[in-house]
Short mmCIF file of C-alpha atoms and ligand atoms in Angstrom, two decimals:
data_model
loop_
_atom_site.label_atom_id
_atom_site.label_comp_id
_atom_site.label_asym_id
_atom_site.label_seq_id
_atom_site.Cartn_x
_atom_site.Cartn_y
_atom_site.Cartn_z
CA MET A 1 58.50 74.56 80.13
CA ASP A 2 56.16 76.01 82.73
CA THR A 3 55.15 72.49 83.88
CA LEU A 4 58.79 71.53 84.15
CA ALA A 5 59.56 74.71 86.13
CA ARG A 6 56.65 74.00 88.50
CA SER A 7 57.88 70.47 89.09
CA LEU A 8 61.07 72.00 90.53
CA ALA A 9 59.21 74.11 93.11
CA ASP A 10 60.34 71.86 95.97
CA THR A 11 63.90 73.22 95.53
CA GLY A 12 62.77 76.46 97.14
CA LEU A 13 64.19 78.78 94.46
CA PRO A 14 61.97 81.60 93.11
CA HIS A 15 59.93 80.68 90.02
CA PRO A 16 61.83 82.88 87.49
CA LEU A 17 65.06 81.00 88.33
CA LEU A 18 63.27 77.65 87.92
CA VAL A 19 62.06 78.82 84.48
CA ASP A 20 65.69 79.64 83.56
CA ALA A 21 66.75 76.14 84.66
CA ALA A 22 63.89 74.51 82.76
CA ARG A 23 64.71 76.54 79.64
CA ALA A 24 68.39 75.57 79.85
CA ALA A 25 67.53 71.86 80.24
CA ILE A 26 65.10 71.90 77.30
CA ALA A 27 67.59 73.83 75.14
CA GLU A 28 70.00 70.92 75.51
CA GLY A 29 67.65 69.23 73.06
CA ASP A 30 67.47 65.80 74.67
CA PRO A 31 63.96 64.94 75.97
CA GLU A 32 65.43 62.09 78.05
CA ASP A 33 65.83 62.87 81.77
CA VAL A 34 64.90 66.49 81.22
CA GLU A 35 63.74 66.96 84.81
CA GLU A 36 66.93 65.51 86.21
CA ARG A 37 69.02 67.84 84.05
CA ALA A 38 66.83 70.80 85.03
CA ARG A 39 67.47 69.91 88.67
CA ARG A 40 71.19 70.02 87.98
CA HIS A 41 70.78 73.55 86.60
CA VAL A 42 68.80 74.55 89.71
CA HIS A 43 71.52 73.07 91.88
CA ALA A 44 74.20 74.99 89.99
CA ALA A 45 72.23 78.24 90.40
CA ALA A 46 71.86 77.62 94.13
CA ARG A 47 75.59 76.87 94.49
CA ALA A 48 76.45 80.18 92.79
CA MET A 49 74.59 82.15 95.45
CA LEU A 50 76.29 83.79 98.39
CA GLN A 51 76.09 81.36 101.32
CA PRO A 52 77.87 80.43 104.53
CA VAL A 53 80.83 78.09 104.15
CA VAL A 54 82.99 76.31 106.72
CA ASN A 55 86.59 77.54 106.46
CA THR A 56 89.01 74.73 107.35
CA THR A 57 91.85 76.23 105.31
CA GLY A 58 93.53 77.74 108.36
CA VAL A 59 93.76 81.05 106.47
CA LEU A 60 92.15 83.50 108.90
CA LEU A 61 91.69 86.28 106.34
CA HIS A 62 90.83 84.34 103.18
CA THR A 63 90.00 86.78 100.41
CA ASN A 64 87.94 84.17 98.52
CA LEU A 65 85.93 83.54 101.69
CA GLY A 66 85.17 87.19 102.42
CA ARG A 67 88.32 87.96 104.48
CA ALA A 68 87.50 88.64 108.16
CA PRO A 69 84.72 86.43 109.56
CA LEU A 70 81.80 88.61 110.50
CA ALA A 71 78.49 87.95 112.21
CA VAL A 72 75.76 90.30 111.08
CA ALA A 73 72.13 89.71 111.76
CA ALA A 74 70.14 92.87 111.44
CA ASP A 75 66.39 93.25 111.71
CA ALA A 76 64.73 95.55 109.22
CA ALA A 77 64.97 98.98 110.76
CA PHE A 78 65.52 102.63 109.98
CA THR A 79 68.62 104.14 111.55
CA ASN A 80 69.86 107.62 112.39
CA LEU A 81 72.36 107.26 109.52
CA GLU A 82 72.20 110.96 108.67
CA LEU A 83 70.03 112.35 111.43
CA ASP A 84 71.39 114.20 114.42
CA LEU A 85 69.20 112.86 117.21
CA SER A 86 69.90 115.77 119.54
CA SER A 87 69.06 118.61 117.14
CA GLY A 88 66.66 116.74 114.88
CA ARG A 89 68.56 118.17 111.91
CA ARG A 90 70.47 116.46 109.13
CA GLY A 91 73.49 114.71 110.60
CA SER A 92 76.52 113.05 109.07
CA ARG A 93 77.08 109.38 108.30
CA HIS A 94 80.63 110.00 109.49
CA ALA A 95 79.46 110.71 113.04
CA HIS A 96 79.10 107.11 114.28
CA ALA A 97 81.60 104.41 113.31
CA ALA A 98 84.10 106.96 111.98
CA ALA A 99 84.08 108.89 115.26
CA LEU A 100 84.72 105.68 117.23
CA LEU A 101 87.52 104.72 114.83
CA ALA A 102 89.14 108.12 115.33
CA ARG A 103 88.89 107.63 119.09
CA LEU A 104 90.47 104.18 118.76
CA CYS A 105 93.55 105.33 116.89
CA ASP A 106 93.77 108.63 118.73
CA ALA A 107 93.16 110.61 115.54
CA GLU A 108 91.44 114.00 115.31
CA ASP A 109 88.95 112.67 112.80
CA ALA A 110 88.18 109.76 110.46
CA ILE A 111 85.99 108.88 107.49
CA VAL A 112 84.87 105.50 106.19
CA VAL A 113 84.77 104.48 102.50
CA ASN A 114 84.17 101.20 100.68
CA ASN A 115 87.58 99.54 100.92
CA GLY A 116 91.28 100.18 101.38
CA ALA A 117 91.82 100.90 97.70
CA SER A 118 89.16 103.61 97.68
CA ALA A 119 90.64 105.14 100.83
CA VAL A 120 93.97 105.63 99.03
CA LEU A 121 92.23 106.85 95.87
CA LEU A 122 90.18 109.42 97.79
CA VAL A 123 93.13 110.76 99.79
CA LEU A 124 95.21 111.23 96.63
CA ALA A 125 92.32 112.79 94.70
CA ALA A 126 91.37 115.16 97.53
CA LEU A 127 94.87 116.23 98.53
CA ALA A 128 97.06 115.88 95.45
CA THR A 129 95.11 116.13 92.15
CA GLY A 130 97.26 117.95 89.61
CA ARG A 131 100.15 118.02 92.09
CA GLY A 132 102.95 115.66 93.05
CA ALA A 133 102.74 112.71 95.44
CA ALA A 134 106.17 111.34 96.34
CA VAL A 135 106.58 107.57 96.87
CA SER A 136 109.67 105.41 97.36
CA ARG A 137 110.41 103.19 94.33
CA GLY A 138 110.49 100.28 96.78
CA GLU A 139 106.81 100.87 97.59
CA LEU A 140 105.35 101.10 94.09
CA VAL A 141 103.74 97.76 94.78
CA GLU A 142 100.88 95.66 93.55
CA ILE A 143 98.92 94.47 96.59
CA GLY A 144 96.73 91.95 94.76
CA GLY A 145 93.35 92.08 93.12
CA GLY A 146 94.67 94.75 90.77
CA PHE A 147 95.63 97.34 93.41
CA ARG A 148 98.78 98.86 91.89
CA VAL A 149 100.04 102.05 93.48
CA PRO A 150 101.08 103.77 90.19
CA GLU A 151 97.69 103.00 88.63
CA VAL A 152 95.70 104.22 91.64
CA MET A 153 97.85 107.35 91.54
CA GLU A 154 97.05 107.90 87.88
CA GLN A 155 93.30 107.45 88.45
CA SER A 156 93.40 109.96 91.30
CA GLY A 157 94.88 112.68 89.08
CA ALA A 158 97.95 113.01 91.33
CA LYS A 159 101.38 113.02 89.67
CA LEU A 160 103.66 110.24 90.81
CA VAL A 161 107.04 111.50 91.99
CA GLU A 162 109.32 108.46 92.24
CA VAL A 163 111.90 108.66 94.99
CA GLY A 164 115.04 106.61 95.72
CA THR A 165 115.60 103.11 94.33
CA THR A 166 113.83 99.76 94.56
CA ASN A 167 115.94 98.53 97.47
CA ARG A 168 117.20 101.70 99.13
CA THR A 169 115.50 105.02 99.78
CA ARG A 170 116.71 107.63 102.25
CA ARG A 171 115.16 110.67 103.87
CA ALA A 172 117.45 112.91 101.74
CA ASP A 173 115.79 111.47 98.58
CA PHE A 174 112.40 112.59 99.87
CA ALA A 175 113.77 115.96 100.96
CA SER A 176 115.17 116.76 97.52
CA ALA A 177 111.94 115.65 95.83
CA VAL A 178 109.92 117.91 98.13
CA GLU A 179 112.32 120.84 97.69
CA ASN A 180 112.22 120.62 93.87
CA PRO A 181 109.57 123.18 92.83
CA ALA A 182 108.99 121.35 89.54
CA ASN A 183 107.44 118.46 91.49
CA ASP A 184 104.91 120.67 93.32
CA THR A 185 104.77 117.93 95.97
CA ALA A 186 101.48 117.93 97.90
CA LEU A 187 102.24 114.91 100.09
CA VAL A 188 104.55 111.97 100.63
CA LEU A 189 102.98 108.54 100.57
CA LYS A 190 104.25 105.52 102.48
CA VAL A 191 102.78 102.22 101.30
CA HIS A 192 103.08 99.12 103.45
CA GLN A 193 104.52 96.34 101.29
CA SER A 194 101.94 93.98 102.84
CA ASN A 195 102.41 90.73 100.97
CA TYR A 196 106.05 90.89 99.94
CA ARG A 197 109.43 91.72 101.41
CA ILE A 198 112.66 93.10 100.02
CA VAL A 199 115.55 91.61 101.96
CA GLY A 200 119.30 92.10 101.86
CA PHE A 201 120.91 95.46 100.97
CA THR A 202 117.90 97.62 101.79
CA GLU A 203 117.03 100.92 103.42
CA HIS A 204 113.61 102.38 104.13
CA VAL A 205 112.53 105.75 105.44
CA ALA A 206 110.49 105.51 108.63
CA VAL A 207 107.40 107.64 109.16
CA THR A 208 109.21 109.47 111.99
CA GLU A 209 111.88 110.60 109.50
CA MET A 210 109.34 111.58 106.85
CA ALA A 211 107.34 113.59 109.39
CA SER A 212 109.88 116.40 109.44
CA LEU A 213 109.47 117.09 105.70
CA ASP A 214 107.40 120.16 104.78
CA VAL A 215 104.41 118.20 103.45
CA PRO A 216 101.91 115.82 105.07
CA VAL A 217 102.85 112.13 105.34
CA VAL A 218 100.09 109.74 104.26
CA ALA A 219 100.69 106.14 105.39
CA ASP A 220 98.76 103.35 103.68
CA ILE A 221 99.29 100.76 106.41
CA GLY A 222 96.90 98.36 104.71
CA SER A 223 96.04 95.74 107.28
CA GLY A 224 94.32 97.89 109.91
CA LEU A 225 96.13 96.75 113.03
CA ILE A 226 94.74 99.45 115.34
CA ASP A 227 97.29 99.44 118.15
CA ALA A 228 100.64 97.62 118.27
CA ALA A 229 100.11 96.98 122.01
CA CYS A 230 96.91 94.94 121.31
CA PRO A 231 95.22 95.97 124.58
CA TRP A 232 92.18 93.89 123.53
CA LEU A 233 94.17 90.68 124.04
CA ASN A 234 94.88 89.41 127.56
CA ASP A 235 98.39 88.31 126.64
CA GLY A 236 99.29 91.39 124.59
CA PRO A 237 100.56 91.25 121.00
CA PRO A 238 101.20 87.71 119.66
CA ALA A 239 104.70 87.02 118.35
CA TRP A 240 103.44 86.57 114.80
CA LEU A 241 102.38 90.24 114.63
CA ALA A 242 105.95 91.52 114.95
CA GLY A 243 106.80 94.38 112.62
CA GLU A 244 103.24 95.02 111.43
CA PRO A 245 102.58 98.78 111.36
CA ALA A 246 99.67 99.94 113.55
CA ALA A 247 97.37 102.92 113.02
CA ARG A 248 97.78 104.48 116.44
CA GLN A 249 101.58 104.33 116.48
CA THR A 250 101.90 105.47 112.84
CA LEU A 251 99.88 108.60 113.65
CA ALA A 252 101.88 109.14 116.85
CA ASP A 253 105.06 108.87 114.73
CA GLY A 254 103.86 111.88 112.74
CA ALA A 255 101.75 110.60 109.85
CA ALA A 256 99.10 113.19 108.97
CA LEU A 257 96.78 110.44 107.73
CA VAL A 258 96.65 106.66 107.81
CA THR A 259 94.54 104.51 105.50
CA PHE A 260 93.61 100.87 106.09
CA SER A 261 91.11 98.13 105.27
CA GLY A 262 88.21 97.25 107.58
CA ASP A 263 88.33 93.52 106.82
CA LYS A 264 91.96 92.56 107.40
CA LEU A 265 93.56 92.64 110.87
CA PHE A 266 90.87 95.07 112.04
CA GLY A 267 88.45 92.16 111.77
CA GLY A 268 85.42 94.07 110.50
CA PRO A 269 83.38 94.33 107.30
CA GLN A 270 84.80 95.34 103.93
CA ALA A 271 85.55 99.04 104.34
CA GLY A 272 88.36 101.55 104.02
CA ILE A 273 89.28 103.94 106.82
CA ILE A 274 91.04 107.29 106.55
CA ALA A 275 92.07 108.68 109.95
CA GLY A 276 94.24 111.57 111.07
CA ARG A 277 94.35 115.37 110.88
CA ALA A 278 90.86 116.89 110.94
CA ASP A 279 91.53 119.44 108.16
CA LEU A 280 92.75 116.71 105.78
CA VAL A 281 89.96 114.25 106.65
CA ASN A 282 87.54 117.09 106.02
CA GLN A 283 89.08 117.78 102.61
CA CYS A 284 88.54 114.09 101.78
CA ALA A 285 84.93 114.19 103.04
CA ARG A 286 84.14 117.24 100.88
CA HIS A 287 85.60 115.75 97.66
CA PRO A 288 82.93 114.60 95.15
CA LEU A 289 84.44 111.09 95.10
CA ALA A 290 83.57 110.70 98.80
CA ARG A 291 79.91 110.52 97.79
CA ALA A 292 80.65 107.78 95.25
CA LEU A 293 82.75 105.76 97.68
CA ARG A 294 80.59 106.00 100.79
CA PRO A 295 79.38 102.82 102.51
CA GLY A 296 75.81 102.17 103.65
CA SER A 297 74.37 101.70 107.11
CA LEU A 298 74.88 97.89 107.15
CA VAL A 299 78.64 98.31 106.83
CA LEU A 300 78.76 101.28 109.19
CA SER A 301 76.82 99.49 111.90
CA ALA A 302 79.00 96.36 111.62
CA LEU A 303 82.09 98.58 111.82
CA GLN A 304 80.62 100.36 114.84
CA GLN A 305 80.11 97.01 116.63
CA VAL A 306 83.73 96.04 116.05
CA ALA A 307 84.99 99.48 117.11
CA LEU A 308 83.01 99.24 120.36
CA ALA A 309 84.52 95.80 121.07
CA TYR A 310 88.01 97.30 120.67
CA LEU A 311 87.12 100.20 122.97
CA ARG A 312 85.91 97.65 125.55
CA ARG A 313 89.21 95.82 125.03
CA ASP A 314 87.17 92.71 124.29
CA GLY A 315 89.15 90.84 121.65
CA GLN A 316 86.97 87.75 122.23
CA ALA A 317 84.04 89.68 120.69
CA ILE A 318 86.02 90.21 117.48
CA GLU A 319 85.84 86.92 115.60
CA PHE A 320 89.20 87.32 113.84
CA TRP A 321 91.04 87.93 117.13
CA ARG A 322 89.10 85.23 118.95
CA MET A 323 90.16 82.68 116.33
CA ALA A 324 93.71 84.00 116.09
CA SER A 325 94.26 83.65 119.83
CA LEU A 326 92.77 80.16 120.36
CA ALA A 327 95.08 77.82 122.30
CA THR A 328 96.38 74.87 120.26
CA ALA A 329 95.44 72.51 123.11
CA ASP A 330 91.77 73.50 122.74
CA LEU A 331 91.95 72.93 119.00
CA GLU A 332 93.49 69.52 119.66
CA SER A 333 90.58 68.47 121.93
CA ARG A 334 88.13 69.58 119.26
CA ALA A 335 90.08 67.66 116.60
CA GLN A 336 89.94 64.50 118.75
CA VAL A 337 86.15 64.81 118.95
CA VAL A 338 85.90 65.35 115.18
CA VAL A 339 88.03 62.27 114.46
CA SER A 340 86.25 60.00 116.97
CA GLU A 341 82.74 61.09 115.94
CA SER A 342 83.37 60.97 112.20
CA GLY A 343 85.61 57.92 112.28
CA VAL A 344 87.64 59.57 109.53
CA GLY A 345 91.20 60.91 109.41
CA GLU A 346 93.59 61.59 112.26
CA VAL A 347 94.49 64.49 114.55
CA ALA A 348 97.47 66.49 113.29
CA GLN A 349 99.47 69.59 114.16
CA MET A 350 99.42 72.16 111.37
CA ALA A 351 99.97 75.88 110.78
CA SER A 352 97.38 78.59 110.24
CA VAL A 353 98.27 81.86 108.51
CA PRO A 354 96.85 85.38 108.99
CA GLY A 355 96.25 85.73 105.21
CA GLY A 356 94.56 88.66 103.49
CA GLY A 357 97.84 89.81 102.01
CA THR A 358 99.20 90.55 105.48
CA LEU A 359 102.29 89.22 107.25
CA PRO A 360 103.81 87.05 104.47
CA GLY A 361 105.55 83.93 105.73
CA THR A 362 103.93 84.17 109.17
CA GLU A 363 102.55 80.97 110.68
CA ILE A 364 100.42 80.36 113.77
CA ASP A 365 100.62 76.89 115.38
CA SER A 366 97.35 75.07 114.98
CA CYS A 367 95.67 71.69 115.08
CA GLY A 368 93.06 69.85 113.06
CA VAL A 369 92.35 66.72 111.08
CA VAL A 370 94.26 65.25 108.16
CA ARG A 371 93.28 62.49 105.75
CA ASP A 372 95.21 60.90 102.88
CA GLY A 373 94.12 61.90 99.39
CA ASP A 374 92.49 64.98 97.91
CA HIS A 375 88.88 65.21 99.18
CA THR A 376 88.41 68.94 98.63
CA ALA A 377 85.83 68.61 95.84
CA ALA A 378 83.62 66.25 97.87
CA LEU A 379 83.87 68.46 100.96
CA ARG A 380 83.02 71.54 98.90
CA ALA A 381 79.96 69.81 97.44
CA GLY A 382 78.19 69.44 100.79
CA THR A 383 75.83 71.80 102.56
CA PRO A 384 77.30 73.90 104.01
CA PRO A 385 80.35 73.61 101.76
CA VAL A 386 83.52 72.78 103.72
CA ILE A 387 86.59 74.44 102.23
CA ALA A 388 89.80 72.52 102.93
CA ARG A 389 93.41 72.56 101.82
CA VAL A 390 95.54 69.94 100.08
CA SER A 391 99.26 69.49 100.39
CA ASP A 392 101.58 66.51 100.03
CA GLY A 393 98.66 64.51 98.68
CA ARG A 394 96.69 64.88 101.93
CA THR A 395 93.62 66.91 102.86
CA TRP A 396 94.11 69.20 105.86
CA LEU A 397 91.23 70.58 107.93
CA ASP A 398 92.45 73.27 110.31
CA LEU A 399 90.00 73.90 113.16
CA ARG A 400 91.36 77.35 114.11
CA THR A 401 89.28 78.99 111.38
CA VAL A 402 86.15 76.96 112.17
CA VAL A 403 83.47 78.43 114.47
CA PRO A 404 83.05 75.74 117.21
CA ASP A 405 79.34 75.38 116.35
CA ASP A 406 80.44 74.33 112.86
CA ASP A 407 82.50 71.35 114.10
CA GLN A 408 79.29 69.30 113.64
CA HIS A 409 79.31 70.24 109.93
CA VAL A 410 82.94 69.15 109.65
CA ILE A 411 82.04 65.84 111.33
CA ALA A 412 79.10 65.29 108.97
CA ALA A 413 81.18 66.19 105.91
CA LEU A 414 83.96 63.77 106.93
CA LYS A 415 81.44 61.02 107.67
CA ALA A 416 79.97 61.50 104.22
CA LEU A 417 83.42 60.78 102.74
CA GLY A 418 83.06 57.34 104.36
C1 PLP B 501 95.02 95.37 101.24
C2 PLP B 501 95.71 96.65 100.97
C3 PLP B 501 95.11 97.62 100.16
C4 PLP B 501 93.80 97.39 99.49
O1 PLP B 501 92.78 97.34 100.44
P1 PLP B 501 91.35 96.71 100.03
O2 PLP B 501 90.56 96.85 101.27
O3 PLP B 501 91.61 95.31 99.62
O4 PLP B 501 90.83 97.54 98.91
C5 PLP B 501 95.79 98.79 99.94
N1 PLP B 501 97.00 99.01 100.49
C6 PLP B 501 97.61 98.11 101.29
C7 PLP B 501 98.96 98.44 101.86
C8 PLP B 501 96.99 96.89 101.55
O5 PLP B 501 97.60 95.98 102.33
#
């Protein structure tokens, strides 16, 4: 087995993994072609590892592909994660990225946790354990990946107070829930429906209306659009953003806290942000769960980079926004080069989507390459893997979600199809 493992050394994987592959090949019991089968096990192990892929799906925030595209290259270094450089004393890991995020959405304070789900969990646990949290029945949603509002509520120890009906909830419904002493309502929660819509005979209560109730309004806006005016884009907010709630405006409308993900429309690393009133953010920061849900310096420094780009109003430095705002004509020129250099497929108009459970039904005009037949498995098998989309029996490669430097990989992958 050891000899077999050593014969696989050229694959570059560490010896213990080669031993596992050798053991698996020998265990198959057939002495024929044992090295070839061992190589297949090595290959499978290498494919299972986290690695860069080329996203030609046109889904900008693709949950299977890590949501927002992010460039992080960090040298080994210590950081002032919890050191106050001016006093030399212990500092707070909430002093860097979180402070910039608060500045960005004009909040008194902010804190960063591991993801959007943990932001909601922490707020409910810190502000409403053993008490009531009132939510419209129309917002008791499942966002995806197992995030169900009633279940998160239960885990937090807060008592769910259901308000209104599935399709219609009014301010008066919230008012009577808050006034009923049996509910002991600590807060009202507004949950953005994110990936689904109720249409027809409907009525929702806006944050501005909820703000005049006697308890704090917590708004889980989900996607992390920072400012509805998009001052980081030269042309202002794109049409496809219409109706998406933004952190800054939701706080200005009277929400005491907003929660959102770092890796959706914010365009940063996986993280959850809680921003708003300083006393409430502080209560969250002091709760024991905050320690369990805190991110490390890699995430905080990536978040800090993105926050600085927003403060500079430099949307081109935020990969998600750079891709989202590419002109279709530029994509078309790139598609022509891909087709002529690979000799495969043809240039075609197509539609990208924001993805990530945001803006359902929204499409962004795009351009790329299409070829008859389903070639997704072959494209995925290359290095780097190229992830494409099939519909109507054709394979679609949308260039909006491809970093321009990766066009060469798309060309090579198409060429390999022959
Ligand atoms: C996406 C989303 C969440 C969950 O956020 P994660 O970062 O995926 O944990 C929670 N609430 C809303 C409204 C969302 O859109």
